[in-house]
Coordinates of C-alpha atoms in Angstrom, one line a residue:
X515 CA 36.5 12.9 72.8
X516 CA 33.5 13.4 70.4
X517 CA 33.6 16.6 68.6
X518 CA 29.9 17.5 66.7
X519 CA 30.1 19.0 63.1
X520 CA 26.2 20.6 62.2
X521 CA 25.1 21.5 59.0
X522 CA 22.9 24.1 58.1
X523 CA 21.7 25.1 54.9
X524 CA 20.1 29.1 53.8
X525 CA 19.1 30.6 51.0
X526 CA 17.4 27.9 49.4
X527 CA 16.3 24.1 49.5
X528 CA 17.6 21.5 47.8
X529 CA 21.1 22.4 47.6
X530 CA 22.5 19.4 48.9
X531 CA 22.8 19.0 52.3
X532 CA 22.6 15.6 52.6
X533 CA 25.0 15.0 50.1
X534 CA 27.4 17.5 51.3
X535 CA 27.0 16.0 55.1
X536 CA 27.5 12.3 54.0
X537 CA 30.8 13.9 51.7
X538 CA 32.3 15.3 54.6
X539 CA 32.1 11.9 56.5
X540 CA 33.3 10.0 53.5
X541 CA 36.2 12.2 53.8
X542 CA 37.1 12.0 57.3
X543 CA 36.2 8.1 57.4
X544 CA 39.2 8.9 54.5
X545 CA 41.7 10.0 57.0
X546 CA 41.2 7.1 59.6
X547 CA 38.3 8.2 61.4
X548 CA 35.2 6.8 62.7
X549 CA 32.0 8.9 62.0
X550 CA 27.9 8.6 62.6
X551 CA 26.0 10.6 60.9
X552 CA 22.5 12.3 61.8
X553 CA 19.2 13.8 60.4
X554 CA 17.3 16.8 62.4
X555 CA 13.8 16.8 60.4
X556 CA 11.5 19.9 61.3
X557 CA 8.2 18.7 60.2
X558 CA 5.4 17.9 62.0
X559 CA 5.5 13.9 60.8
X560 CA 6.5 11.5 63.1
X561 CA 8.2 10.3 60.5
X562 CA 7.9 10.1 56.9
X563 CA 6.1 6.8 56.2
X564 CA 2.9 8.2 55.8
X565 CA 4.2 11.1 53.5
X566 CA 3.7 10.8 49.5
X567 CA 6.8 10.7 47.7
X568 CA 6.2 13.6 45.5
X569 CA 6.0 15.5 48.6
X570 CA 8.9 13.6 50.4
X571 CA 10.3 11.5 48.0
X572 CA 11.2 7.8 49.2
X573 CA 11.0 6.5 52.3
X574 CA 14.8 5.5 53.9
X575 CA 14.5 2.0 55.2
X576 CA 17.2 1.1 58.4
X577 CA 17.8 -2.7 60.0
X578 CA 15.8 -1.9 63.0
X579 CA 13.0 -0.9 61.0
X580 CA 12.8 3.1 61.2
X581 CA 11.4 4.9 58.6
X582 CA 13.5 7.5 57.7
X583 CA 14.2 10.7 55.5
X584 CA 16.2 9.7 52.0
X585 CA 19.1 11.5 53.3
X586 CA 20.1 8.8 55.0
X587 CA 20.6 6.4 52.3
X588 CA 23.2 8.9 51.0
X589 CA 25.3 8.3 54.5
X590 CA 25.2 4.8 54.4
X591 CA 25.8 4.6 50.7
X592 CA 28.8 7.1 51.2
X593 CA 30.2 5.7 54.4
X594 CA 29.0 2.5 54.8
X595 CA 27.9 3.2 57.9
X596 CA 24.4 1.3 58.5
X597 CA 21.9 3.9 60.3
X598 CA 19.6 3.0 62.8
X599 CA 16.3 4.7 64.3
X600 CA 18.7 6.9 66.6
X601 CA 19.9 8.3 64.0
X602 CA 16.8 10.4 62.4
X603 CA 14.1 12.6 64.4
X604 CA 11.5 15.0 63.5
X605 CA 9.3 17.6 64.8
X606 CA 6.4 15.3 65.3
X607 CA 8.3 12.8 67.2
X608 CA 10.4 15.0 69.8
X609 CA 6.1 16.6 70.9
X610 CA 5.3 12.7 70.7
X611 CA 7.4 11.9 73.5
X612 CA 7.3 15.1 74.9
X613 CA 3.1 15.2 75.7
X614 CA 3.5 11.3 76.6
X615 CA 5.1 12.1 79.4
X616 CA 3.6 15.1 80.4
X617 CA 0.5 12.7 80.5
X618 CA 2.3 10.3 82.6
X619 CA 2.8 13.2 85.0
X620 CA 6.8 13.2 84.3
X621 CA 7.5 16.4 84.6
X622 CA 5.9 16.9 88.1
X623 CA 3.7 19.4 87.3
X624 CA 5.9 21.8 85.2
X625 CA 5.0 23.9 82.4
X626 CA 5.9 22.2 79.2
X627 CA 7.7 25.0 77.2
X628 CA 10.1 25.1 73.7
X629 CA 12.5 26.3 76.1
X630 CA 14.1 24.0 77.9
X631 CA 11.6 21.2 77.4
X632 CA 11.8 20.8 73.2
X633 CA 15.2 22.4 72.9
X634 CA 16.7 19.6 75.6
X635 CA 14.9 16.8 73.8
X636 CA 16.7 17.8 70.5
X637 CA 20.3 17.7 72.5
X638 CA 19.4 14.4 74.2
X639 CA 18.7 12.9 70.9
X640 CA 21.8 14.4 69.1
X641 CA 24.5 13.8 72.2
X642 CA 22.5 9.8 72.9
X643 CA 24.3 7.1 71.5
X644 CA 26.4 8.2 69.2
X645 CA 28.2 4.4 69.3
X646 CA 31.5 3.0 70.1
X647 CA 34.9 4.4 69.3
X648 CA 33.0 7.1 67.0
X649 CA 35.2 10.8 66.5
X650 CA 33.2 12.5 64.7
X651 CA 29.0 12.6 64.8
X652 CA 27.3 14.7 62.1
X653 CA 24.3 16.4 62.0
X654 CA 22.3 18.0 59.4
X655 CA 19.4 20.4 60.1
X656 CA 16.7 20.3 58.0
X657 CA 15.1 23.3 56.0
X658 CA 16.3 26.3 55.5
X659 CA 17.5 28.5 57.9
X660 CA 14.4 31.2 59.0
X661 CA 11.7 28.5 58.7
X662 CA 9.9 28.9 61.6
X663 CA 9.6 25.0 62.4
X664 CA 13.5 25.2 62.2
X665 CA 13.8 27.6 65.1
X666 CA 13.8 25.1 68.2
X667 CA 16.4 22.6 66.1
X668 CA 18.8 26.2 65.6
X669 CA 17.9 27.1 69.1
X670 CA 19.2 23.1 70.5
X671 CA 22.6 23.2 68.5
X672 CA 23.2 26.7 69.7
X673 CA 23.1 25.7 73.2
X674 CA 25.3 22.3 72.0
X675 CA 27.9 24.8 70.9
X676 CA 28.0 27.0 73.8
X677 CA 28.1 24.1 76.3
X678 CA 30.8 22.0 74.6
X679 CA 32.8 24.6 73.7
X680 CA 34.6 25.3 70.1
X681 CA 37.0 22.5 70.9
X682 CA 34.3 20.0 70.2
X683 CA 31.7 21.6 68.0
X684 CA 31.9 23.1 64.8
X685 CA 29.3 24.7 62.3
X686 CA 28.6 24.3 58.6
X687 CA 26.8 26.6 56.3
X688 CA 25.6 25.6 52.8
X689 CA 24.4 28.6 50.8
X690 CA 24.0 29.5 46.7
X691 CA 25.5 31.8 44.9
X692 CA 24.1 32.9 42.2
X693 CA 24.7 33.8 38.9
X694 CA 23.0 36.2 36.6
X695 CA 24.0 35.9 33.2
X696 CA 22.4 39.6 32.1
X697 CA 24.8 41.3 34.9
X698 CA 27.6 38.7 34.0
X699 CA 28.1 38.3 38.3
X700 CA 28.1 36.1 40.8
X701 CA 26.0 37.4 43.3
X702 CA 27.3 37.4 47.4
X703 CA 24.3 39.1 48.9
X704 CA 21.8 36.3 49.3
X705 CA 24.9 34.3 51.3
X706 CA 25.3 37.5 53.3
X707 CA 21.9 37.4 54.6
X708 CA 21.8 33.9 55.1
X709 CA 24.4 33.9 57.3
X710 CA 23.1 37.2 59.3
X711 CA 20.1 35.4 59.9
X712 CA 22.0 32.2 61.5
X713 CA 24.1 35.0 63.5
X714 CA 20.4 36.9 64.5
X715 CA 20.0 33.4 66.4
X716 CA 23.1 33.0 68.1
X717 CA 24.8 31.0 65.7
X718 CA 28.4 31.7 64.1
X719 CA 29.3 29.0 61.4
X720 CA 33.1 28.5 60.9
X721 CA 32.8 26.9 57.3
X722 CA 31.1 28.5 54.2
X723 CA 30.2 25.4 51.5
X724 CA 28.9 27.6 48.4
X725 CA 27.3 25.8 46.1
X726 CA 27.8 27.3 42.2
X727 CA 28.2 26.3 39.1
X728 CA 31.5 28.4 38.1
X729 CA 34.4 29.0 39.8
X730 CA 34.4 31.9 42.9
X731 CA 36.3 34.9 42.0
X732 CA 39.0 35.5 44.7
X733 CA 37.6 38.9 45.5
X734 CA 33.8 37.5 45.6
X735 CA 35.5 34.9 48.1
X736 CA 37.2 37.5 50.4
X737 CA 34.0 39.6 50.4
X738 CA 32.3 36.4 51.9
X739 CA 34.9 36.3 54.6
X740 CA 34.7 39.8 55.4
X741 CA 31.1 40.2 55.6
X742 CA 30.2 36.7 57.1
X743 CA 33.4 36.5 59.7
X744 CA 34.9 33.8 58.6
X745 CA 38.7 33.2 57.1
X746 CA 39.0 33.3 53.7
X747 CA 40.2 29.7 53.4
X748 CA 37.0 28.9 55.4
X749 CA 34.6 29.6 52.0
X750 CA 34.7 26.6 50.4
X751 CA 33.8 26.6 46.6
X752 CA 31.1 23.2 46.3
X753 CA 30.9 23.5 42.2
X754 CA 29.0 21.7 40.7
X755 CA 30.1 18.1 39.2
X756 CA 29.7 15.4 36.5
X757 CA 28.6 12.9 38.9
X758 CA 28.1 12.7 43.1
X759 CA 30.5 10.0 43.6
X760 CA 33.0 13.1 42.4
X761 CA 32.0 15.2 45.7
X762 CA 34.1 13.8 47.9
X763 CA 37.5 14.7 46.0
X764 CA 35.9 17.6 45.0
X765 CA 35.3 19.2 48.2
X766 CA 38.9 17.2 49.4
X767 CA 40.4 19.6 46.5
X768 CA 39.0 22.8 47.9
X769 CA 40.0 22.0 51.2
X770 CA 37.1 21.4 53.2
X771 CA 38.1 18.6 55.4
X772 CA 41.4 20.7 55.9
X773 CA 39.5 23.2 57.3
X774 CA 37.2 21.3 59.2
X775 CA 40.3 19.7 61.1
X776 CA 41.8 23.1 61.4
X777 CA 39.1 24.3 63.2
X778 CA 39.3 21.1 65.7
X779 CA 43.4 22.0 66.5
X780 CA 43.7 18.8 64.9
X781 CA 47.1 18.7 63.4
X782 CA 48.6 15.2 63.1
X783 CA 45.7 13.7 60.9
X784 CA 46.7 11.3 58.3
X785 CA 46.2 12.4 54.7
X786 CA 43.1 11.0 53.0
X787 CA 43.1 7.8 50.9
X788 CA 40.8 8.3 48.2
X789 CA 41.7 5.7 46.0
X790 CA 38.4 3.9 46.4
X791 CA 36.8 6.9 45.1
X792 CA 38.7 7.7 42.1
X793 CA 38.6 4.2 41.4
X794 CA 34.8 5.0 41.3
X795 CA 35.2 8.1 39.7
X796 CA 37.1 6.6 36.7
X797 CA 34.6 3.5 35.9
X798 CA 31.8 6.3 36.0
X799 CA 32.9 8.7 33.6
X800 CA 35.2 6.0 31.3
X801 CA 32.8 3.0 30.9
X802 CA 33.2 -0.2 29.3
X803 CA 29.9 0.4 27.5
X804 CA 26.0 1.8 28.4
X805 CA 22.6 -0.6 29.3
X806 CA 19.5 0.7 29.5
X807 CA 16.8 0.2 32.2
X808 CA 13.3 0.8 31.9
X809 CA 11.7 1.8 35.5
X810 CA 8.2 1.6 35.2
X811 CA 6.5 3.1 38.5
X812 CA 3.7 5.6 39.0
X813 CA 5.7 8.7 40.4
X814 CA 8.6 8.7 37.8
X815 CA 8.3 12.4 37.9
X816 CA 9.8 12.6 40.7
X817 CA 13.8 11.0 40.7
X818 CA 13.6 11.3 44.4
X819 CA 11.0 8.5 44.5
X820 CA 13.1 6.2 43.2
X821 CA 16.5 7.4 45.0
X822 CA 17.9 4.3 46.3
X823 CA 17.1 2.0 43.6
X824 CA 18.1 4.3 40.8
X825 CA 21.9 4.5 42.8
X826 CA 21.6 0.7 43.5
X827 CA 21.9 0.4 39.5
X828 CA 24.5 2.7 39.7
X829 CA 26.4 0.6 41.4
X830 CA 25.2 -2.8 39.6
X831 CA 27.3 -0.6 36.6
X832 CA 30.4 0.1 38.7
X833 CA 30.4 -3.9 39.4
X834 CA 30.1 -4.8 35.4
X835 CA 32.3 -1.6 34.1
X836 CA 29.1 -0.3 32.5
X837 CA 27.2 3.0 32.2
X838 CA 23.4 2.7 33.4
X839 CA 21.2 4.7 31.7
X840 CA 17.6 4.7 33.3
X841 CA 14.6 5.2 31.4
X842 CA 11.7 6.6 34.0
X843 CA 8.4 5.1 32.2
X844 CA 5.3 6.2 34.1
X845 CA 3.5 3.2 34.6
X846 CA 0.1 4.9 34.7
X847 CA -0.4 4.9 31.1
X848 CA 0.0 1.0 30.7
X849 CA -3.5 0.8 32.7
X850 CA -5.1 1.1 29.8
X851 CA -5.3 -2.6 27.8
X852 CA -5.2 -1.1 24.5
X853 CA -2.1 1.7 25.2
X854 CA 1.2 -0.2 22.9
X855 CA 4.5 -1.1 25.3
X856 CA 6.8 -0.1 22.5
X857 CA 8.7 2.2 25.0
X858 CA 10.0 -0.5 26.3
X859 CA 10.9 -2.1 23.1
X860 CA 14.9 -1.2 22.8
X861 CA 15.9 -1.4 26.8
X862 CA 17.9 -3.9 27.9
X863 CA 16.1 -5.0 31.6
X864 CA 12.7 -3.7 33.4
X865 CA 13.0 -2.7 36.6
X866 CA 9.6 -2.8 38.9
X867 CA 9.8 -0.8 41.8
X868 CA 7.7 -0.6 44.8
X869 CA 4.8 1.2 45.7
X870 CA 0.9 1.1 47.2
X871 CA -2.3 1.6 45.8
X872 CA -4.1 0.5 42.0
X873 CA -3.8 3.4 40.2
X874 CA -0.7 2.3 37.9
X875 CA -0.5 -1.4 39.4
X876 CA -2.0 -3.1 36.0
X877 CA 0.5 -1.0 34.2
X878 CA 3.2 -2.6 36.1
X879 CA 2.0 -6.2 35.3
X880 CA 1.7 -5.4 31.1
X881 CA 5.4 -4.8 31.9
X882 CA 6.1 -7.7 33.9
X883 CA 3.7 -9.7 31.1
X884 CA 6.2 -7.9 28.0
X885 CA 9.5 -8.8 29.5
X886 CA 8.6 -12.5 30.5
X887 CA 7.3 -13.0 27.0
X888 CA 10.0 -11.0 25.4
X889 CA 12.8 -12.5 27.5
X890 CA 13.6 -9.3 28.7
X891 CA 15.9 -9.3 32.5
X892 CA 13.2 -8.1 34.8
X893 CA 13.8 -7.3 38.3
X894 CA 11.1 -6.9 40.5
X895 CA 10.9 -5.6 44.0
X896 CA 8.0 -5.6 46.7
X897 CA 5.0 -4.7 45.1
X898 CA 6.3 -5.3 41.3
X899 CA 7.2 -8.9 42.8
X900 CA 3.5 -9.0 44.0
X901 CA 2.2 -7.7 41.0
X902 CA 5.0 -10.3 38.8
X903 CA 3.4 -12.7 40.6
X904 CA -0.6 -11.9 40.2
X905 CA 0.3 -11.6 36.1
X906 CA 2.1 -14.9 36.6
X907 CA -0.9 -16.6 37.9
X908 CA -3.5 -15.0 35.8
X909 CA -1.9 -16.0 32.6
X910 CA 0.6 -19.3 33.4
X911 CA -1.1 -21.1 36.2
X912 CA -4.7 -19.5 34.2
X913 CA -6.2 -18.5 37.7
X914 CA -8.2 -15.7 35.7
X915 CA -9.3 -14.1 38.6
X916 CA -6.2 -13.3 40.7
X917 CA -5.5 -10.2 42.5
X918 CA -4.6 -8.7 45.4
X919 CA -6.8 -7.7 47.8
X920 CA -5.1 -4.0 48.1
X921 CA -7.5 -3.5 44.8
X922 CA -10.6 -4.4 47.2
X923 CA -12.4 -7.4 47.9
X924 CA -11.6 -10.8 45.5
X925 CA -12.2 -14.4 45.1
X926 CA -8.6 -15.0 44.4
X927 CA -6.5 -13.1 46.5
X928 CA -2.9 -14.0 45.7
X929 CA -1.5 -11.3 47.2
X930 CA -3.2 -10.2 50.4
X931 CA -2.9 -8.2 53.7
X932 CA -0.2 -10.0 56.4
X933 CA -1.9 -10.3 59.7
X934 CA 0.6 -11.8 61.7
X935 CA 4.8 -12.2 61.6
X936 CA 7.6 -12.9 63.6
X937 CA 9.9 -10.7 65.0
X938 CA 12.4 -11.9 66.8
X939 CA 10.9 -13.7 69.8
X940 CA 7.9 -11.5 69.1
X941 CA 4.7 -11.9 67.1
X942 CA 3.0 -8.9 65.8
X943 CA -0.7 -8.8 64.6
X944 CA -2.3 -6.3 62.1
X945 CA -5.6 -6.1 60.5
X946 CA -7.5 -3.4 58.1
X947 CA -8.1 -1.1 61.3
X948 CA -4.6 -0.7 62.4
X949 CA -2.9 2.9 62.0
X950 CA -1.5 2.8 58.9
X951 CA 1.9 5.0 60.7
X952 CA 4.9 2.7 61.6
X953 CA 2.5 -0.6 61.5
X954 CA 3.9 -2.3 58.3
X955 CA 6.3 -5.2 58.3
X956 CA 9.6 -3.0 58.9
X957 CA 13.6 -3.4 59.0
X958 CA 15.7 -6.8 58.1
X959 CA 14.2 -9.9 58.1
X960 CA 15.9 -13.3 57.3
X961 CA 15.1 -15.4 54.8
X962 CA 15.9 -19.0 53.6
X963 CA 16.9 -19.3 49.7
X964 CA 16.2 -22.9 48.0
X965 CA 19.9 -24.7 47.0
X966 CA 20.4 -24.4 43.6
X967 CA 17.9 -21.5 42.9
X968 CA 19.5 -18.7 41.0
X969 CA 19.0 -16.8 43.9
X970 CA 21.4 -18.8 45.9
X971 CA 23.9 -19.0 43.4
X972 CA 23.9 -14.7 43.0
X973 CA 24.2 -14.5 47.0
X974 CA 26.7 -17.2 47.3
X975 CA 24.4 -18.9 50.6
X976 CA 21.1 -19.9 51.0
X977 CA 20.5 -17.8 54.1
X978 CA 20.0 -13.8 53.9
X979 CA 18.8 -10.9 55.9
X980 CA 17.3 -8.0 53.5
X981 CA 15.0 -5.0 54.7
X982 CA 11.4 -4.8 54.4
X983 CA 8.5 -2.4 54.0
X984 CA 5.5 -4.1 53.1
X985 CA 2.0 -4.4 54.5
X986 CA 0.9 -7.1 51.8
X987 CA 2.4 -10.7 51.3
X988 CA 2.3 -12.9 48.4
X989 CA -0.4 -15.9 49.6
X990 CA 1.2 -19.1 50.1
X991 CA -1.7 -21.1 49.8
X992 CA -1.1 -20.6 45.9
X993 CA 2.4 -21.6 45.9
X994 CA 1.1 -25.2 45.2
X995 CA -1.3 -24.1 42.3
X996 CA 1.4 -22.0 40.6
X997 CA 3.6 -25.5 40.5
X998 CA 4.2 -26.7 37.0
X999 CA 4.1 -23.0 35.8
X1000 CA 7.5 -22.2 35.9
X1001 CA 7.4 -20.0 38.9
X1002 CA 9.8 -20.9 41.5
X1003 CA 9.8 -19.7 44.9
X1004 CA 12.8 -19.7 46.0
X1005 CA 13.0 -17.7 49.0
X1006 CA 10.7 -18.5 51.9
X1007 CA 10.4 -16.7 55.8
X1008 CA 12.3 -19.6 58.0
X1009 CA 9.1 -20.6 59.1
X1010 CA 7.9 -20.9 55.9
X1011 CA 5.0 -18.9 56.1
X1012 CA 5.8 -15.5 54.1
X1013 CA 7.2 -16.0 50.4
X1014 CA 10.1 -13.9 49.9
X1015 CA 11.8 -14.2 46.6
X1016 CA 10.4 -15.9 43.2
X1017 CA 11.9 -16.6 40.3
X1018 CA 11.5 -18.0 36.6
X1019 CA 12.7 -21.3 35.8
X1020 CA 12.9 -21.0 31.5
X1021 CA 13.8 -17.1 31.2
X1022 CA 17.2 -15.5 31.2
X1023 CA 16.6 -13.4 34.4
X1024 CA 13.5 -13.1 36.0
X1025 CA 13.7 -12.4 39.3
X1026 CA 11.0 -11.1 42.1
X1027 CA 11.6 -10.3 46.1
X1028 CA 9.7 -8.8 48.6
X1029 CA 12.2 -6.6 50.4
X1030 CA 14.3 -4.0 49.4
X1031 CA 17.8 -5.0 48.2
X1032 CA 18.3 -1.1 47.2
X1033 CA 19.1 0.3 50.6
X1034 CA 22.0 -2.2 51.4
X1035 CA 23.5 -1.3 47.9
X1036 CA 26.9 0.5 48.1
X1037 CA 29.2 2.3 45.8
X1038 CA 31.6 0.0 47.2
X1039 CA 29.9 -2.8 47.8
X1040 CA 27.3 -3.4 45.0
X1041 CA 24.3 -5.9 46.1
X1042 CA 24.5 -8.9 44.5
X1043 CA 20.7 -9.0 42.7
X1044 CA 21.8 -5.4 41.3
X1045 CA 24.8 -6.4 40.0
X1046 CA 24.0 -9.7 38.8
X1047 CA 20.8 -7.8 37.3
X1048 CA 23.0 -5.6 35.0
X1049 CA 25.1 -8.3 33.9
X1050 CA 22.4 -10.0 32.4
X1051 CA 21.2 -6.6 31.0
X1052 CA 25.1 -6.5 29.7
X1053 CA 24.1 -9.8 27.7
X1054 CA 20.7 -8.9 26.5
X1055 CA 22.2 -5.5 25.1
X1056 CA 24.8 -7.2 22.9
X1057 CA 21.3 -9.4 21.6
X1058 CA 19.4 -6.7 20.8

């Protein structure tokens, strides 16, 4: 039997939702259980691959190539659990389907209405497919509870709870209390409301998560209780902590999973092994010593943009016992020739992540120039392995005049648009007038590495399967002119036609791919380019 836990979130954004949701499933994966976890998205977006990170933040990558939101980077990361395009739906998408078949006649000449038409779509897509032998499917709501978009998502899990019954459904409320330091009080009222709002709707959550950043008075906690009607043992203090790895044995210690199983009439579940994650816990806050990394993209003022690659180096710390400090260096101002690099004098490895567009591309390459001169470890990924490249050519293989053709028109396009792939059994055509939604080269792809490559040696094989997002391709027409240079390229498509990795034969580690190794990174399971990555970081701080 399937139960459904939903997670809602009030007062305001941002508190944590998908941390808290991929924390709970941590902990009941903890107790023996097998959990999938879900993303309810109320914007209009089909999806968020056309969105700009500062408004979005990055762009969640799964094996069948769905763009999704970042959130779920946090479940797979925390549960190991890989998502899949099932697994995240917006606004824009349930309509999508909705007026398709209304236009294919579908619905026999109905009126097309929020309710049951929208609300129904929501429950088919949260009951669908949930996979085999899974307990417990989780599903966050997105927003805050009283946006208006949010009402047909509230409306759908409503009518989930009433029609499955208590037995099998339970609801989660995350909510803020504040403090204000001139009144010295934590302030209840704001939860209060939140959760008379989600009641005005038809909605009674059984679990209180309350985020603050001091311990809840007991009084404060049975005023929740009373006022929201809920047990006492049901508010659930969510302090804050050093460090999100610590969330799971943090909420453990306040007895949220307890409560959650309580709920269910589950009473013979196993205690929780969290070993793994004090194991985690311990390397994070008692380090074997610190490496810094210097990310140079164009929206490093916004951490979200970089989500999965900043925890990815998390995790190449936890496999080398070190403490990662990242340095966000905002590549924009290297555009200018005549702008000095000595920001990055002092880090220990450059990090080049991906992105689209000029504006802070030639930045990227003075970077990718400093750290191949200066023998720095330098990791690039997607567009800084493009852009690695285009530097490489322009001043080793002394094509002046390479580029990529995402900067317009040129006589040396190095890097240029891919028209034409394999998928599977399929081959799929673009050019410059495609929709630029959902049309780039998406999800895992294999790839061949070259024996003996470094590459091969950090993976352990010479054949891989890594994620991709990318509408431009290194040219492989250039591969030959490059020879001699000391640029290697040592990961190829199988049929050869798409480069996927490079690398750099006389430097300590210098390495370039086209996909994203970030979002198969785990706490658990580091990815071997991030972890071999900050080992070599590890050597280049004890020569600096």
């Amino acid at each position: 039997m399937i139960r459904y836990i939903f997670i809602t979130g009030g007062v305001v954004s941002s508190l944590g939702k998908g941390i808290a949701s991929a924390a709970m499933g941590a902990l009941l994966q903890a107790r023996g259980y097998k959990v999938r976890l879900r993303k309810l998205d109320p914007y209009l977006n089909v999806d968020p691959g056309t969105m700009s990170p500062r408004q979005h933040g990055e762009v969640f990558v799964t094996d069948d190539g769905a763009e999704t939101d970042l959130d779920l980077g946090h479940y797979e990361r925390f549960t190991g659990v890989s998502a899949r395009q099932s697994d995240n739906i917006t606004t824009g998408r349930i309509y999508q389907s909705i007026i398709e078949k209304e236009r294919r006649g579908d619905f026999l000449g109905a009126t097309i209405q929020v309710i049951p038409h929208v609300t129904d779509a929501i429950k088919d897509f949260i009951l669908s497919d949930p996979g085999e032998g899974v307990d417990f499917v989780l599903c966050e709501i997105g927003g805050t509870v009283g946006d208006i978009e949010g009402l047909p998502f509230f409306e759908a899990i409503r009518q989930v709870g009433q029609e499955l019954g208590p037995e099998r459904t339970c609801f989660i409320h995350l909510t803020l209390l504040p403090y204000i330091p001139a009144a010295g009080e934590m302030k209840t009222k704001p939860t209060q409301h939140s959760v008379k709002e989600l009641r005005s709707i038809g909605i009674q959550p059984q679990i209180l998560l309350c985020r603050c950043d001091r311990p809840i008075p007991e009084n404060e906690k049975g005023k929740i209780a009373s006022f929201c009607n809920v047990r006492p043992s049901s508010v659930i203090e969510a302090r804050d902590v050093g460090h999100i790895y610590d969330v799971p044995a943090a909420y453990h210690a306040e007895g949220l999973d307890t409560e959650v199983l309580w709920h269910f009439r589950i009473n013979d579940a196993p205690l929780p092994d969290l070993s793994r994650w004090n194991g985690i816990a311990n390397t994070i806050h008692n380090p074997d010593g610190e490496v810094c990394i210097g990310l140079v993209g164009k929206y490093t003022d916004v951490p979200d943009a970089y989500k999965s690659v900043s925890e990815a180096l998390v995790h190449g710390g936890l496999a080398n016992k070190v403490r990662v400090q990242v340095r966000m260096i905002d590549s924009e101002q290297f555009d200018d020739e005549h702008h000095p690099l000595d920001i990055l004098d002092g880090v220990h490895g450059v990090l080049l992540p991906g992105g689209f567009g000029e504006r802070g591309a030639r930045g990227k390459m003075r970077a990718a120039r400093f750290a191949r001169e200066k023998n720095i470890p330098c990791f690039g990924i997607c567009y800084g392995m493009q852009l690695s490249v285009v530097e490489a050519a322009r001043h080793l293989a002394e094509i002046k005049e390479a580029s990529t053709t995402e900067f317009g028109p040129t006589d040396e396009p190095v890097v240029g648009l891919i028209e034409e792939w394999t998928k599977g059994n399929q081959k799929i055509t673009r050019d410059e007038t495609t929709d630029k939604g959902g049309t780039m080269r998406l999800g895992a792809y294999p790839a061949l590495l070259e024996p003996g490559s470094k590459v091969a040696e950090i993976y352990g094989t010479t054949e891989i399967s890594e994620r991709h997002r990318h509408r431009y391709e290194v040219n492989r027409s250039y591969i030959d002119r490059m020879k001699g240079t000391g640029v290697r390229f040592s990961g190829m498509s199988p049929d050869g036609l798409l480069p996927e990795i490079i690398e750099l034969d006389d430097h300590p580690w210098f390495i370039g791919v086209q996909f994203h190794p970030e979002l198969k990174s785990r706490p658990f399971e580091p990815h071997p380019l991030f972890a071999s990555f900050i080992e070599a970081a590890k050597v280049q701080s004890r020569l600096v």
